[in-house]
Every structure is written in C-alpha cells, then in structure tokens.
mmCIF file of C-alpha atoms in Angstrom:
data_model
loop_
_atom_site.group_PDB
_atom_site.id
_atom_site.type_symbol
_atom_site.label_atom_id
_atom_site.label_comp_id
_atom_site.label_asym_id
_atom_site.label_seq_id
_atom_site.Cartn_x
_atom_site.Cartn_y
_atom_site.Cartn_z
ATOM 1 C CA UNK A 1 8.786 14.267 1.977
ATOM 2 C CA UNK A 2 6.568 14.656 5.059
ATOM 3 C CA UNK A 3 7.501 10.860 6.206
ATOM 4 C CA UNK A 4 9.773 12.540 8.294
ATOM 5 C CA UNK A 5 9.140 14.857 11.570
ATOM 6 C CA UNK A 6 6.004 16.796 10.696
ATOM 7 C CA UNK A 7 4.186 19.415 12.991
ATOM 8 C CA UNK A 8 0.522 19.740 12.149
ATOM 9 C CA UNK A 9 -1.656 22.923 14.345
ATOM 10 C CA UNK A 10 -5.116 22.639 14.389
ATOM 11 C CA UNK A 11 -4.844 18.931 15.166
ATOM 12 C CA UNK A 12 -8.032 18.636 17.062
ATOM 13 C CA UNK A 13 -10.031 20.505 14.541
ATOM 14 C CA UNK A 14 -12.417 18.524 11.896
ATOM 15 C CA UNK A 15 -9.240 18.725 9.348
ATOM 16 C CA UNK A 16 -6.481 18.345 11.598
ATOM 17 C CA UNK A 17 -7.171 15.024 13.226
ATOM 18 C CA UNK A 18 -7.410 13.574 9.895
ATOM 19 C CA UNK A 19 -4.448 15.142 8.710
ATOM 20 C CA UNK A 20 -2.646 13.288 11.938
ATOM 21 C CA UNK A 21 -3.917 9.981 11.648
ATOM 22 C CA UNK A 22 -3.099 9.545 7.778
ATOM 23 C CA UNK A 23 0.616 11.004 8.126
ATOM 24 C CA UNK A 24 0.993 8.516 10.727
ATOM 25 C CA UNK A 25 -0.126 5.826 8.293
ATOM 26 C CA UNK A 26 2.333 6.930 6.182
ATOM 27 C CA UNK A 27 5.142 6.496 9.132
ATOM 28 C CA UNK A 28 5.722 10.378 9.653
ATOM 29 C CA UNK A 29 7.005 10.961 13.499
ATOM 30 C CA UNK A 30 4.227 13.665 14.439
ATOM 31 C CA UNK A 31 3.941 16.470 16.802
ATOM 32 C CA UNK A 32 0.313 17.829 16.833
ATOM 33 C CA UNK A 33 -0.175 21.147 18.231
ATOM 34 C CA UNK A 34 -3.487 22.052 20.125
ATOM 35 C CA UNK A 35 -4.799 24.520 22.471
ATOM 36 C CA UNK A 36 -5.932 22.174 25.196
ATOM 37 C CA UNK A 37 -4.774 18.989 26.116
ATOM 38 C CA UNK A 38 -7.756 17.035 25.088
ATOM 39 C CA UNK A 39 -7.392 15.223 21.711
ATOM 40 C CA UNK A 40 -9.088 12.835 19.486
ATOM 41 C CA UNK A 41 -8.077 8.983 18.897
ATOM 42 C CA UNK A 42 -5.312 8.573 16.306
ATOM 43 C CA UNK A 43 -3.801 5.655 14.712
ATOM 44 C CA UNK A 44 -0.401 5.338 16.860
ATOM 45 C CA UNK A 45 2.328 7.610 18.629
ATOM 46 C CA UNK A 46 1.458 10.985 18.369
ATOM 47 C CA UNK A 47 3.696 13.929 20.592
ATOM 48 C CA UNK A 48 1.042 16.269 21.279
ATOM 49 C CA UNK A 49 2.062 20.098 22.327
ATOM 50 C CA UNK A 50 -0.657 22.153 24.311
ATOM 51 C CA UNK A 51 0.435 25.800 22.526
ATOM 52 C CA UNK A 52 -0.926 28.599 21.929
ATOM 53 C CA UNK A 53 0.251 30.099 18.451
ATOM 54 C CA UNK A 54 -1.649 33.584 19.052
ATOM 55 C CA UNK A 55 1.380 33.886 21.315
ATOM 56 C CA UNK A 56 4.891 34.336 19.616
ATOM 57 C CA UNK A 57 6.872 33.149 22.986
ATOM 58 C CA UNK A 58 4.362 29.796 22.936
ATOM 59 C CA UNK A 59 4.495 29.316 18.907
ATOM 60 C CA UNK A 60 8.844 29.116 19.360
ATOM 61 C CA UNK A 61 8.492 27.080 22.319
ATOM 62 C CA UNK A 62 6.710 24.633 20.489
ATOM 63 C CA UNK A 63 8.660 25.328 17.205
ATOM 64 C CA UNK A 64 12.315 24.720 19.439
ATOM 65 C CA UNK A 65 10.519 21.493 20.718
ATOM 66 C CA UNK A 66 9.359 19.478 17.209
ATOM 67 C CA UNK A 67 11.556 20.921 15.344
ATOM 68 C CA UNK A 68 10.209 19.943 12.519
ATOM 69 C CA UNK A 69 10.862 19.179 8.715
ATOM 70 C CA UNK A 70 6.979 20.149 7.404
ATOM 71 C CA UNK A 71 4.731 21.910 8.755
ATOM 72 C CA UNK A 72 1.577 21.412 7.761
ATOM 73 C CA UNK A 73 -0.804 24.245 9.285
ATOM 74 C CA UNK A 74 -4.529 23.721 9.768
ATOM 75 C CA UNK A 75 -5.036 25.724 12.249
ATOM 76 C CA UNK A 76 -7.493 29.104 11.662
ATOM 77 C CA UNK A 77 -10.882 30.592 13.200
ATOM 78 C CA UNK A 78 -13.401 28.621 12.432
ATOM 79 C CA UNK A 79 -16.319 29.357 14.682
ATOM 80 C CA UNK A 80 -19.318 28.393 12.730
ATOM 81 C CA UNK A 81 -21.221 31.190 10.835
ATOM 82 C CA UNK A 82 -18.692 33.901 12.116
ATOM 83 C CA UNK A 83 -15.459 33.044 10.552
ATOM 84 C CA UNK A 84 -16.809 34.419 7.296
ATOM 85 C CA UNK A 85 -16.107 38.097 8.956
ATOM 86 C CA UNK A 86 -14.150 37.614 12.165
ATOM 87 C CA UNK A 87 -11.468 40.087 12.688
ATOM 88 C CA UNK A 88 -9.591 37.133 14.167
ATOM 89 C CA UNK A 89 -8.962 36.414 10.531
ATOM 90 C CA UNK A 90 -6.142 39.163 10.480
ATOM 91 C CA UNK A 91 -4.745 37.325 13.483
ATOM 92 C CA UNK A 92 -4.471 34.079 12.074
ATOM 93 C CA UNK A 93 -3.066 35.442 9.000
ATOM 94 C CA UNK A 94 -0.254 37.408 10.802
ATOM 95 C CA UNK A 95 0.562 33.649 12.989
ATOM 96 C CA UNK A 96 0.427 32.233 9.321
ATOM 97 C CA UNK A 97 3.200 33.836 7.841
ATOM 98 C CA UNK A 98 4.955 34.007 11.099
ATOM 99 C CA UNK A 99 5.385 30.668 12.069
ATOM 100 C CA UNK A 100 6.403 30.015 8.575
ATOM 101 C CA UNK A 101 9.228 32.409 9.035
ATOM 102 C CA UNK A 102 10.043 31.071 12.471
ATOM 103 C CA UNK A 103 10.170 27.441 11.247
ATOM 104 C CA UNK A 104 12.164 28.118 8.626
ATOM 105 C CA UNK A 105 14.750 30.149 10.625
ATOM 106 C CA UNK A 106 14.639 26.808 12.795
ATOM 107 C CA UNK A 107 15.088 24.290 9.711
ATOM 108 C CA UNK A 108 11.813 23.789 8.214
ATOM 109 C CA UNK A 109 11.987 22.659 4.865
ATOM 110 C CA UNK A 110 8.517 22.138 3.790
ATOM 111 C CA UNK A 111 5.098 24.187 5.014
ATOM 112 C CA UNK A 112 1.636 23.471 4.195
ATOM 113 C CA UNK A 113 -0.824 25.746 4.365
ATOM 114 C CA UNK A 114 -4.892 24.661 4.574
ATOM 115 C CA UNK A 115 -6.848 27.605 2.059
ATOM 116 C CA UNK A 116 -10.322 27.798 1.379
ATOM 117 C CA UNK A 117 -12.615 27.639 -1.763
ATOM 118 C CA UNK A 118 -13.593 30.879 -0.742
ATOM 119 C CA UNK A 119 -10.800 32.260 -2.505
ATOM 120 C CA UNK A 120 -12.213 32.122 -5.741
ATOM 121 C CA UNK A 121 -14.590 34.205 -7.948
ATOM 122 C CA UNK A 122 -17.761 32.296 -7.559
ATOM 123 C CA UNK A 123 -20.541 32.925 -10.024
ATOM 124 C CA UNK A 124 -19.542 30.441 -13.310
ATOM 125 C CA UNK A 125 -19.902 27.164 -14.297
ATOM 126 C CA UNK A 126 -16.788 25.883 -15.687
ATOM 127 C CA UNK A 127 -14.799 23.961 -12.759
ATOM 128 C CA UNK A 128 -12.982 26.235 -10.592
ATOM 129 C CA UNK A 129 -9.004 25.129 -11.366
ATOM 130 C CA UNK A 130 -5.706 26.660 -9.428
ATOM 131 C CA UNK A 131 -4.095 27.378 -12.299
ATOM 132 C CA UNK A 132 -6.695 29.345 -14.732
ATOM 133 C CA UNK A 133 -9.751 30.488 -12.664
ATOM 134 C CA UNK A 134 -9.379 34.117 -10.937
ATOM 135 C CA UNK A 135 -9.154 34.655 -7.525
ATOM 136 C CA UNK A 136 -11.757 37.199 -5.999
ATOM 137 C CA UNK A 137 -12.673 36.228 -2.321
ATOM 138 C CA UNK A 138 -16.090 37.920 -1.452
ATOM 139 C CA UNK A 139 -15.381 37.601 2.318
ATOM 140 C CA UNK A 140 -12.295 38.688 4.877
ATOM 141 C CA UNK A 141 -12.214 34.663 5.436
ATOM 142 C CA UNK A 142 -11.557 34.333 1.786
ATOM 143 C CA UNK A 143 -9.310 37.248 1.273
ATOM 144 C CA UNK A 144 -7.209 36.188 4.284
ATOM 145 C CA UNK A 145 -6.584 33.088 3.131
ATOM 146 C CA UNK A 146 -5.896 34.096 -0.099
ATOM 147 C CA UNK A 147 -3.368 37.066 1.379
ATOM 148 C CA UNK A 148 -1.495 34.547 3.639
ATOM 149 C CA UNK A 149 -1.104 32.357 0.094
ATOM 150 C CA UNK A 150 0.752 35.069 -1.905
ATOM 151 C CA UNK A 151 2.792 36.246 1.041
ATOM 152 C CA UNK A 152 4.284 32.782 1.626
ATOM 153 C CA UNK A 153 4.495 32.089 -2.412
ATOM 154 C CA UNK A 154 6.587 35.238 -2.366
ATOM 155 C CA UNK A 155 8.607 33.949 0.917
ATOM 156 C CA UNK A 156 9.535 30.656 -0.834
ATOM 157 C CA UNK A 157 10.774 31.219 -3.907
ATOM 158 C CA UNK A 158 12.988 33.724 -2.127
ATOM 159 C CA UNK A 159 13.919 31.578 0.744
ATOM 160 C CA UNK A 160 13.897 28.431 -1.199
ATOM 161 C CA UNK A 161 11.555 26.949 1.307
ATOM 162 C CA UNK A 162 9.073 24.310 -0.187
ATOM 163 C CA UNK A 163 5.428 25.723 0.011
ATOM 164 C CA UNK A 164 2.221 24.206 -0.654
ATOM 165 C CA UNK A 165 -1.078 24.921 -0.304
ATOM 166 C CA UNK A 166 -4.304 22.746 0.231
ATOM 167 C CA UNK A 167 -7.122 24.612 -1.235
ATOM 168 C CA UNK A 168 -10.386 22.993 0.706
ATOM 169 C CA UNK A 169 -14.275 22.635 -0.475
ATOM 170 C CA UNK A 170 -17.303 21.995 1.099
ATOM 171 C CA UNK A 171 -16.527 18.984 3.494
ATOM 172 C CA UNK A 172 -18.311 17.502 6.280
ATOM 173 C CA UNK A 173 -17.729 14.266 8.910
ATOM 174 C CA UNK A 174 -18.129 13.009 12.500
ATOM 175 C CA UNK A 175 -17.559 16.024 14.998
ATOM 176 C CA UNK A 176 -18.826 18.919 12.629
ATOM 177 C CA UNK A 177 -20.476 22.171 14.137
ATOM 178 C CA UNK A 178 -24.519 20.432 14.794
ATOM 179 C CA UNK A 179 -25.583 23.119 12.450
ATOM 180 C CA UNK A 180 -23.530 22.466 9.176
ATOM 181 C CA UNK A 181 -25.805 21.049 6.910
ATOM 182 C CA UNK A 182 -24.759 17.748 6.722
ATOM 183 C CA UNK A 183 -24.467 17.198 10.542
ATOM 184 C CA UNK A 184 -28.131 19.174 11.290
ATOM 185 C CA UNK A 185 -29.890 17.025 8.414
ATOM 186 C CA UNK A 186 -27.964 13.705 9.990
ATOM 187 C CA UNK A 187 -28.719 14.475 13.890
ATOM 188 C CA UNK A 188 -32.699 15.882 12.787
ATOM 189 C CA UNK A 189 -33.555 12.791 11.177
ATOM 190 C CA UNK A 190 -31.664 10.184 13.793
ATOM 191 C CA UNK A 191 -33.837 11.868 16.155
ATOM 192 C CA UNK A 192 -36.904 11.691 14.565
ATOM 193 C CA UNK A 193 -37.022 15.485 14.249
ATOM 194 C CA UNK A 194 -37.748 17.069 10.734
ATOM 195 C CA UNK A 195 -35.018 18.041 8.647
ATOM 196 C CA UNK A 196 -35.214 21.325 7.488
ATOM 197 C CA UNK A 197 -33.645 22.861 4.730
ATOM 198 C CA UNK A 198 -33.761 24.911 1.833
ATOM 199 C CA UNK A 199 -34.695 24.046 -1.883
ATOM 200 C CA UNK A 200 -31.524 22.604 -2.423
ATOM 201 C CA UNK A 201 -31.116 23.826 -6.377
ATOM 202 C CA UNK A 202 -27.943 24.579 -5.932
ATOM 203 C CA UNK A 203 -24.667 22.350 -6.230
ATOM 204 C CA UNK A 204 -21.536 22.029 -4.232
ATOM 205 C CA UNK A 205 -18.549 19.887 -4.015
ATOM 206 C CA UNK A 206 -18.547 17.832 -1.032
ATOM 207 C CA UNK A 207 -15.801 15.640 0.145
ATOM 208 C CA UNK A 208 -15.618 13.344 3.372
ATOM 209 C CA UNK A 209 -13.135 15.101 6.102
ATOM 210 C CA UNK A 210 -11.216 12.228 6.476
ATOM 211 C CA UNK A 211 -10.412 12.434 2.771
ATOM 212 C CA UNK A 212 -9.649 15.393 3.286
ATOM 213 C CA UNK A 213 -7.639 15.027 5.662
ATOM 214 C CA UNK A 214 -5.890 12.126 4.017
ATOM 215 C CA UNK A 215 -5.178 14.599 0.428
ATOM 216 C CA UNK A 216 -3.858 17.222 2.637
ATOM 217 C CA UNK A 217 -1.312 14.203 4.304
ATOM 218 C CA UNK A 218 -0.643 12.902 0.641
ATOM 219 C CA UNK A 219 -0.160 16.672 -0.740
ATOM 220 C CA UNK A 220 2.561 16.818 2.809
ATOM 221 C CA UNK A 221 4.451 14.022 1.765
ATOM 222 C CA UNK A 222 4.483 14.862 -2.794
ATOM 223 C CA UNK A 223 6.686 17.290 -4.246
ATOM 224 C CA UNK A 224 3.758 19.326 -5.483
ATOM 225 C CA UNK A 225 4.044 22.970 -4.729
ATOM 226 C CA UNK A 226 1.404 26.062 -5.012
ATOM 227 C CA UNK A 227 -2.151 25.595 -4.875
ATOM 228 C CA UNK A 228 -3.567 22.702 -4.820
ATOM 229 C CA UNK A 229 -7.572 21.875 -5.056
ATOM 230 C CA UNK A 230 -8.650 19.401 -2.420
ATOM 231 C CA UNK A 231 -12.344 17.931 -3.119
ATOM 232 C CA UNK A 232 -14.011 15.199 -4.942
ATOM 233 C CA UNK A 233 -14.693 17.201 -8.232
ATOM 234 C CA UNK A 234 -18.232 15.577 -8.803
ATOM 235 C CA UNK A 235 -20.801 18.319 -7.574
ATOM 236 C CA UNK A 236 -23.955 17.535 -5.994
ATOM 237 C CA UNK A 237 -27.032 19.198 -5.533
ATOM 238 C CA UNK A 238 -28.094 19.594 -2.157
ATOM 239 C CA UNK A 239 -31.209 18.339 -2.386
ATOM 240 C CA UNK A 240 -29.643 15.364 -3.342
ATOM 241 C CA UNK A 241 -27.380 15.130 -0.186
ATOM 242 C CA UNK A 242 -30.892 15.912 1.883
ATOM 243 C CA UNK A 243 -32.503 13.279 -0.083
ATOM 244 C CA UNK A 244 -29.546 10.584 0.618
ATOM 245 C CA UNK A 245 -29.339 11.271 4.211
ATOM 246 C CA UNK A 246 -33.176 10.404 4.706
ATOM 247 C CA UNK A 247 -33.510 7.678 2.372
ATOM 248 C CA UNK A 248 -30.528 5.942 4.296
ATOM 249 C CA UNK A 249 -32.085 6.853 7.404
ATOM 250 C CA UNK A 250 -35.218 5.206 6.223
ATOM 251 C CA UNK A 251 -36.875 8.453 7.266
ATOM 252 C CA UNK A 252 -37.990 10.103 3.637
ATOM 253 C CA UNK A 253 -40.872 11.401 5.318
ATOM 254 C CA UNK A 254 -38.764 13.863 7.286
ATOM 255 C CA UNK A 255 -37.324 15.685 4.998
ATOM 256 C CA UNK A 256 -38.326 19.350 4.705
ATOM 257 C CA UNK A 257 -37.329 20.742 1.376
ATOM 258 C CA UNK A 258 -38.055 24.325 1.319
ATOM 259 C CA UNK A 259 -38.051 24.907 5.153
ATOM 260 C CA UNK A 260 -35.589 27.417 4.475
ATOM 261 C CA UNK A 261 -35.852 30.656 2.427
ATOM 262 C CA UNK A 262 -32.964 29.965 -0.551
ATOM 263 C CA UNK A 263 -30.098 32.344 0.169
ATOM 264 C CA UNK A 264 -29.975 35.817 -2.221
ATOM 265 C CA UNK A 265 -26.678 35.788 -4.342
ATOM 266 C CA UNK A 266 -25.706 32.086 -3.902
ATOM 267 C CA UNK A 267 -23.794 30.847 -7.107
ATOM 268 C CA UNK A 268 -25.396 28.025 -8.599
ATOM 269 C CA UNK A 269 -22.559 25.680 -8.661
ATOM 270 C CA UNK A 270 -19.514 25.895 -6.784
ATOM 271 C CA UNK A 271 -17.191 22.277 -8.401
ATOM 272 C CA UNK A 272 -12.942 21.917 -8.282
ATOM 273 C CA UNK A 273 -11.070 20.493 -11.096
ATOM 274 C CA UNK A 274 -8.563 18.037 -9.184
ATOM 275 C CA UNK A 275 -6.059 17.744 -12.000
ATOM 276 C CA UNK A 276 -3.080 18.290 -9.786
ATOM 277 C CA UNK A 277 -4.770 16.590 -6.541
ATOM 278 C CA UNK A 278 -4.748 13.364 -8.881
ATOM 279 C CA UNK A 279 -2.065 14.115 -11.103
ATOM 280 C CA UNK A 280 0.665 15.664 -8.890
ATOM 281 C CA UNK A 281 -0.087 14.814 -5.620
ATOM 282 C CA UNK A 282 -1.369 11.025 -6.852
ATOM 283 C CA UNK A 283 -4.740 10.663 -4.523
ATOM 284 C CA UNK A 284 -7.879 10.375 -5.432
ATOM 285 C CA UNK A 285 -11.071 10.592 -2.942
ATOM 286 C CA UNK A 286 -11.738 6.905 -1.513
ATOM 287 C CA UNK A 287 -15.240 7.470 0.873
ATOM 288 C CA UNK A 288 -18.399 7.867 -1.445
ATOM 289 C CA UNK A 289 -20.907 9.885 -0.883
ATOM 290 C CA UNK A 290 -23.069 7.539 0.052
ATOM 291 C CA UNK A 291 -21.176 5.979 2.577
ATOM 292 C CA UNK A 292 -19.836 9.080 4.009
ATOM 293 C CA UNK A 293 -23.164 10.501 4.475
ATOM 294 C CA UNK A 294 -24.073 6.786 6.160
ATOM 295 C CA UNK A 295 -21.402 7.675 8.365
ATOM 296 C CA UNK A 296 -22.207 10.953 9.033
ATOM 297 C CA UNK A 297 -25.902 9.200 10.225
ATOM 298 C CA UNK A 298 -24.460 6.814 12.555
ATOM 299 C CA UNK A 299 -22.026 9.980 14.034
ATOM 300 C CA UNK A 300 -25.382 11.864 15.136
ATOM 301 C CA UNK A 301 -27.638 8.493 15.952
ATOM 302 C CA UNK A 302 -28.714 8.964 19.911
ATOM 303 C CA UNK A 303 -26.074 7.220 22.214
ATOM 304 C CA UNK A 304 -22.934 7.563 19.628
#
C-alpha cells in the first residue's frame, strides 16, 4: 500500500530517517517533512518539506503540496529525559489527530501513527501483546500516545480511513541522544572513559533503529491495521548489553557495573510478543544484537 506517495514527519529524527530510506527501497515516491532543512543521507530521491506542523497554516501547506496516499507520522517531542512529562505532549497529540483529519479531507487513504511501549501496564512477566495485555501508561508521554491511538481508531472506522499504529520498544542506533544507554556506554568506552551504569538486573527489549525503522516501512506498505508491536521480542538484560559493548570494544576493564544507583519501581522485564509484526505485517528483525551494538561502537569511535 505505501509503495505509492507517502509523507513521513519526523524524518530527521532517529526513527524517521529509517522509516525514509526503507520506503524508498521499497519504490514509494517520498516527501519527508522536517523542521529545518538539514537532513540525513537516504537511499535515493527524497522531496523534502521544511514545515512546521505545530502550525495549522504550515501542516496544510505541506499537506496541499505531497498530497499524499499514507502518512506515516513519526514525528513527537522527544527531548531526552523530558518527554516523559513535557506538556508539549498535549501539543503533539492535538497535531496528531489533526493532520490525520486534514489528510484525509485531502485524500489520504492510509495513516501511520509511531506509539510507544509506554502505553502499557508494566509490572508482569508474560510478553506484553496488542491484543490481550492492558493498557495503563504511567506517564503523560505514555498516556498521550495512547489517547492519540483511540481517537484515530475511533476516526477510522467511521471515516473508513486505514489506520495503523507502530507500537515502539527500547531501540537505539547511530545519532541517539549521547546519554541513552547504549550511545553513553558506546562513546565512554571508544574513548577510553569508564562506562558507567547501573546493575543491569533488569531486562528490556532492544531493537536496532534501522529495524525499526524498516518494520514501521513494512507495517506502511501491509494491510495490517491497529496496533502493532515493533521490537525484536528476545529481552536482554542490560548488563548483558553493557557487557557486549565492552567485550567488542576489547575494553572489559571499563565497564562499571553498579556506577549507578538501580532505579526505585523499575519493572523487571519489559519484552513484546511480535505475533502480528511477523505474522501480519511479514518482517522479522534482520541486525543482531551483536552487530548492532558493533555498530553502535564504531558510530561513537573518535573521528566518526
């Protein structure tokens, strides 16, 4: 479906230039939407549109320009460490169901929204799956998300607009905020620095951006509608991912488990069942572990 003229926001962002460069292996003509004109490599012909979508006038504009058959929205406040309780959240979830609604007006067919884990209850053991675990987001990041979902569930099946949405986990990749875990760990031991962390007990389900970036394209272009859980569904500790990181750095020695206090209230295990990511959308995560967190090394190595 999304081989076709697809507008992606948020295309500079550490989902969103994945997203472009895997619809554009998959021959979609794509507009990418970003607030400055600056942009990252992709993989061919890409129409980019400096917008902002904060501003209704801008957000038609670039709507009246693409016009386009999917949308596929990635776009969001993200600002590390604050996004969890920005008030910019009520923003982005007002733009949300807006430019759905304006696309739509304007033909839009299909419209993809990017969701968050976060959505959830956290707390059990048992895979967390779209279609039988509850929903109870802890944060206003989580409950926005989750607020812009059933709004434009609602919209479709009233409006008979196809609606998807691509639930994200923990991911990490080249360009992450420094202090993300993966990205601190990476640039501390490339620099010879020590790596501090916590104990690392607890488990999480990690998955390579440009996977995710490539699910998110592959969940654009299916028939799939409704949630959909985009991760690798194999949880790790982190320990394990600290441990990785400085055995392939050949820097073992660096690693400070424990540097860190352990953060009160963290569930133990936070994992996705991705029945319908392989089942109805057909893709299954193709970067390891290993050799994304190899990447991830090289990304932060001085001079890269």
């Amino acid at each position: 479906m999304a081989e076709g003229r697809v507008l992606v926001t948020g295309a500079t962002g550490l989902i969103g230039r994945h997203v472009v460069n895997a619809l554009i292996e998959r021959g979609a003509e794509v507009h990418a939407a970003t607030r400055s004109l600056a942009h990252g490599t992709t993989n061919g012909e890409v129409r980019w549109h400096k917008t902002n979508l904060l501003d209704q006038r801008e957000r038609i504009q670039l709507l009246d320009s693409a016009e386009p058959q999917t949308i596929v929205h990635c776009a969001w406040v993200t600002d590390h460490g604050a996004y969890w309780t920005s008030p910019e959240n009520l923003d982005w979830t007002a733009v949300t169901l807006s430019l759905a609604h304006e696309g739509h007006e304007r033909g839009t067919t299909r419209f993809v929204g990017v969701g968050t884990c976060a959505e959830y209850a956290w707390g059990g053991d048992e895979p967390l799956s779209e279609t039988t675990s509850p929903l109870q987001p802890a944060t206003l990041y989580g409950i926005a998300k989750d607020a812009a979902r059933r709004v434009l569930e609602a919209f479709a099946a009233t409006s008979g607009m196809s609606f998807a949405w691509a639930r994200v986990f923990m991911l990490y990749g080249a360009r992450e905020h420094q202090d993300r875990l993966v990205a601190s760990l990476a640039r501390a031991l490339t620099h010879g620095e020590p790596a501090k962390m916590s104990s690392g007990k607890i488990e999480r389900d990690f998955l390579d951006a440009r996977d995710v970036g490539a699910a998110i394209a592959a969940l654009a272009a299916s028939p799939a509608t409704g949630p959909v859980n985009i991760a690798s569904g194999t949880p790790v500790t982190l320990r394990h991912v600290g441990e990785t990181l400085a055995r392939l750095a050949g820097r073992p020695e660096l690693l400070a488990l424990g540097a860190y206090p352990d953060r009160p209230g963290e569930p133990q295990t936070i994992r996705a069942d991705i029945t319908r990511l392989t089942r109805d959308v057909g893709f299954t995560p193709r970067i390891s572990l290993e050799r994304g967190l190899s990447d991830a090394l090289d990304a932060w190595a001085p001079g890269a």
